[in-house]
Amino acid sequence: MSKERKRYILDEDQIPREWYNIQAEMPVKPLPALDPATKKPLHASDLFHLFAKELCEQEFNQTDPWIKIPEPVRDMYKFYRSTPLVRAYGLEKALGTSAHIYFKNESVSPMGSHKLNSAIPQAYYCKKEGVTNITTETGAGQWGASLAYAARLFGLEAAVYQVRVSYEQKPYRKSIMQTFGAQVTPSPSMSTRAGKDILTATPNHPGSLGTAISEAVELARTTPNCKYTLGSVLSHVSLHQTVIGLEAEKQMEMAGEYPDIVVACFGGGSNFSGIAFPFMRHNFTGERKTRFIAAEPASCPKLTRGRFIYDFGDEAGYTPLLPMFSLGHNFTPPNVHAGGLRYHGAGVIVSQLLKDGWMEAVDIEQLESFEAGLLFARTEGIIPAPESCHAIAATIREANRCKETGEEKVILFNLSGHGLIDMAAYDQYLSGSLTNFHVDDATIEKNIRQIEH
Ligand SMILES: *Cc1c(COP(=O)(O)O)cnc(C)c1O
């Protein structure tokens, strides 16, 4: 047995008391979000009708680098935080690499992913301002499950619109939401005007995030004391997720190391922001030269092949216009298993950081991601979410480079979730029926041209 330490855990009193607001310290601030009708910059108060006020303030806060985590939120973080920082000795050995690989294990949250880190404060701020009902949409169901959990613990009613195909194909996510008392409706549904219009035009509509967003937003607008919530993309979601990196910073210190490379998978950017931003602040001051790598699926390559433009945040075109790397909101990604990464754009903060060279992005094919996930499962004993497999694949690429050069680089990646409810995807990989998807340049070009006009 090795005497090397495997896991680093913080005591409860070491759980962060503040989130890190990178907007306040970015050398170049993100461009403003615009009202689609007037093309004028939006302010926090423009979103008060839809989101809890404090979340709107956080969204636009470019002055305070540290935002206090409310005590009731911190108390609920204690249910599962700190999450372990783990040295991946098994993976290192299998790769024969000289790199030191660490991962932050967000899969130990009660809902199996990092999404709870933002669901809890979002439910809290709604409760605090007298809201009784919250609503959202969910694709694969990770966000819906986290929101249902947080709503219950704060005594709120949650209504979740789940994309109909996913409602039918992933019945256990629906059961989890219902266990916590959420009302789950497959979208499109007859419960909203938007849903009725869609179903009248297309009776067998399979649903999409676009249809689910339209229904959730309509419910929030037409129900008294009801607010809408989102699980990724927005800056306040990234803010809440920084609890991951702030813990990791203390835990790396316990291990006596500092990361040369930080890696996370990338859907809308929340888990990447969460692990990366607290470390990135030391790059801004010139004190460190850490590399930050976002790993996106080759089937939805907004960071590596998208364009920096003003685009809608949602497929339906309801949100403000956001300055971001995008494939165009009309882009329909192929049906890969990493459902949480099938999003056309990147958050505004990350987009600006990528544009300014503070971070990098790589794209990973579906088969490479599962190959990496399987090796990780067999060496570290945790079955990763299909999304997280992308971070593992990018980490393995870097570790293999170290093997060639003999460098002992320290690599830290975020294990955003476990894959225990995604075994149908592993089944397909193991039976050899999964494929890669190629997105051709012409499709991307066509989508982006539609936005520019
Ligand atoms: C939702 C999800 C993602 C992608 O979302 P980000 O906002 O980019 O973090 C990644 N991993 C898991 C497990 C998820 O549930």
Tab-separated table of N, CA, C and O and ligand atoms in Angstrom, residues 112-115 142-143 231-233 237 265-272 340-341 385 387-388 416-418, ligand 1:
chain	number	residue	atom	x	y	z
A	112	GLY	N	-26.070	14.161	-7.668
A	112	GLY	CA	-25.079	13.557	-8.564
A	112	GLY	C	-24.356	14.506	-9.491
A	112	GLY	O	-23.611	14.051	-10.366
A	113	SER	N	-24.555	15.817	-9.346
A	113	SER	CA	-23.808	16.755	-10.191
A	113	SER	C	-23.619	18.084	-9.483
A	113	SER	O	-24.211	18.335	-8.428
A	114	HIS	N	-22.814	18.956	-10.108
A	114	HIS	CA	-22.521	20.279	-9.557
A	114	HIS	C	-23.727	21.207	-9.563
A	114	HIS	O	-23.699	22.261	-8.947
A	115	LYS	N	-24.803	20.858	-10.285
A	115	LYS	CA	-25.894	21.821	-10.510
A	115	LYS	C	-26.554	22.298	-9.210
A	115	LYS	O	-27.088	23.399	-9.144
A	142	GLN	N	-30.761	16.798	-15.231
A	142	GLN	CA	-29.858	17.085	-14.107
A	142	GLN	C	-30.248	18.378	-13.400
A	142	GLN	O	-30.283	18.440	-12.167
A	143	TRP	N	-30.521	19.396	-14.176
A	143	TRP	CA	-30.879	20.679	-13.581
A	143	TRP	C	-32.257	20.595	-12.910
A	143	TRP	O	-32.452	21.060	-11.792
A	231	GLY	N	-30.147	26.900	-15.118
A	231	GLY	CA	-29.082	26.110	-14.501
A	231	GLY	C	-27.690	26.322	-15.048
A	231	GLY	O	-26.732	25.708	-14.562
A	232	SER	N	-27.548	27.169	-16.079
A	232	SER	CA	-26.224	27.358	-16.680
A	232	SER	C	-26.205	28.697	-17.411
A	232	SER	O	-27.146	29.478	-17.290
A	233	VAL	N	-25.140	28.946	-18.142
A	233	VAL	CA	-24.990	30.082	-19.067
A	233	VAL	C	-24.925	31.453	-18.374
A	233	VAL	O	-24.052	32.242	-18.662
A	237	VAL	N	-25.099	32.133	-12.246
A	237	VAL	CA	-24.925	30.687	-12.070
A	237	VAL	C	-23.432	30.365	-11.935
A	237	VAL	O	-23.013	29.625	-11.043
A	265	CYS	N	-15.380	20.125	-18.478
A	265	CYS	CA	-16.226	20.015	-19.667
A	265	CYS	C	-17.051	21.290	-19.791
A	265	CYS	O	-17.198	22.045	-18.827
A	266	PHE	N	-17.582	21.511	-20.986
A	266	PHE	CA	-18.241	22.790	-21.238
A	266	PHE	C	-19.573	22.624	-21.969
A	266	PHE	O	-19.622	22.166	-23.099
A	267	GLY	N	-20.665	23.011	-21.266
A	267	GLY	CA	-21.986	23.045	-21.898
A	267	GLY	C	-22.366	24.510	-22.075
A	267	GLY	O	-22.228	25.093	-23.137
A	268	GLY	N	-22.818	25.122	-20.984
A	268	GLY	CA	-23.061	26.567	-20.980
A	268	GLY	C	-21.961	27.275	-20.219
A	268	GLY	O	-21.880	28.498	-20.207
A	269	GLY	N	-21.115	26.504	-19.527
A	269	GLY	CA	-19.928	27.073	-18.895
A	269	GLY	C	-19.937	27.109	-17.382
A	269	GLY	O	-18.983	27.605	-16.774
A	270	SER	N	-20.984	26.583	-16.709
A	270	SER	CA	-21.050	26.821	-15.270
A	270	SER	C	-20.038	25.999	-14.467
A	270	SER	O	-19.415	26.513	-13.549
A	271	ASN	N	-19.831	24.726	-14.816
A	271	ASN	CA	-18.870	23.953	-14.010
A	271	ASN	C	-17.446	24.338	-14.363
A	271	ASN	O	-16.563	24.351	-13.502
A	272	PHE	N	-17.226	24.733	-15.636
A	272	PHE	CA	-15.896	25.239	-16.010
A	272	PHE	C	-15.582	26.513	-15.220
A	272	PHE	O	-14.515	26.646	-14.610
A	340	GLY	N	-26.058	17.497	-21.425
A	340	GLY	CA	-25.770	18.777	-20.791
A	340	GLY	C	-24.796	19.639	-21.582
A	340	GLY	O	-24.571	20.790	-21.233
A	341	LEU	N	-24.194	19.083	-22.622
A	341	LEU	CA	-23.243	19.875	-23.417
A	341	LEU	C	-23.844	20.312	-24.752
A	341	LEU	O	-23.177	20.944	-25.566
A	385	ALA	N	-20.323	10.981	-15.533
A	385	ALA	CA	-21.392	11.417	-16.436
A	385	ALA	C	-20.807	11.555	-17.842
A	385	ALA	O	-19.633	11.908	-17.987
A	387	GLU	N	-21.068	13.867	-19.819
A	387	GLU	CA	-20.522	15.224	-19.947
A	387	GLU	C	-19.100	15.262	-19.389
A	387	GLU	O	-18.162	15.725	-20.038
A	388	SER	N	-18.945	14.738	-18.158
A	388	SER	CA	-17.642	14.777	-17.487
A	388	SER	C	-16.573	13.997	-18.257
A	388	SER	O	-15.378	14.292	-18.129
A	416	SER	N	-17.742	16.722	-13.022
A	416	SER	CA	-18.989	17.470	-12.801
A	416	SER	C	-20.139	16.594	-12.325
A	416	SER	O	-21.063	17.085	-11.676
A	417	GLY	N	-20.098	15.290	-12.633
A	417	GLY	CA	-21.194	14.434	-12.174
A	417	GLY	C	-20.906	12.965	-12.416
A	417	GLY	O	-19.973	12.617	-13.142
A	418	HIS	N	-21.716	12.102	-11.794
A	418	HIS	CA	-21.572	10.659	-12.074
A	418	HIS	C	-22.564	10.236	-13.156
A	418	HIS	O	-23.502	10.977	-13.479
B	1	LIG	C1	-25.363	20.279	-16.968
B	1	LIG	C2	-24.115	19.503	-16.839
B	1	LIG	C3	-22.920	19.911	-17.493
B	1	LIG	C4	-22.836	21.073	-18.419
B	1	LIG	O1	-23.209	22.307	-17.939
B	1	LIG	P1	-22.171	23.480	-17.610
B	1	LIG	O2	-23.039	24.623	-17.296
B	1	LIG	O3	-21.298	23.707	-18.803
B	1	LIG	O4	-21.375	23.024	-16.451
B	1	LIG	C5	-21.774	19.167	-17.277
B	1	LIG	N1	-21.772	18.082	-16.488
B	1	LIG	C6	-22.887	17.664	-15.856
B	1	LIG	C7	-22.813	16.437	-15.008
B	1	LIG	C8	-24.095	18.354	-16.002
B	1	LIG	O5	-25.202	17.940	-15.380
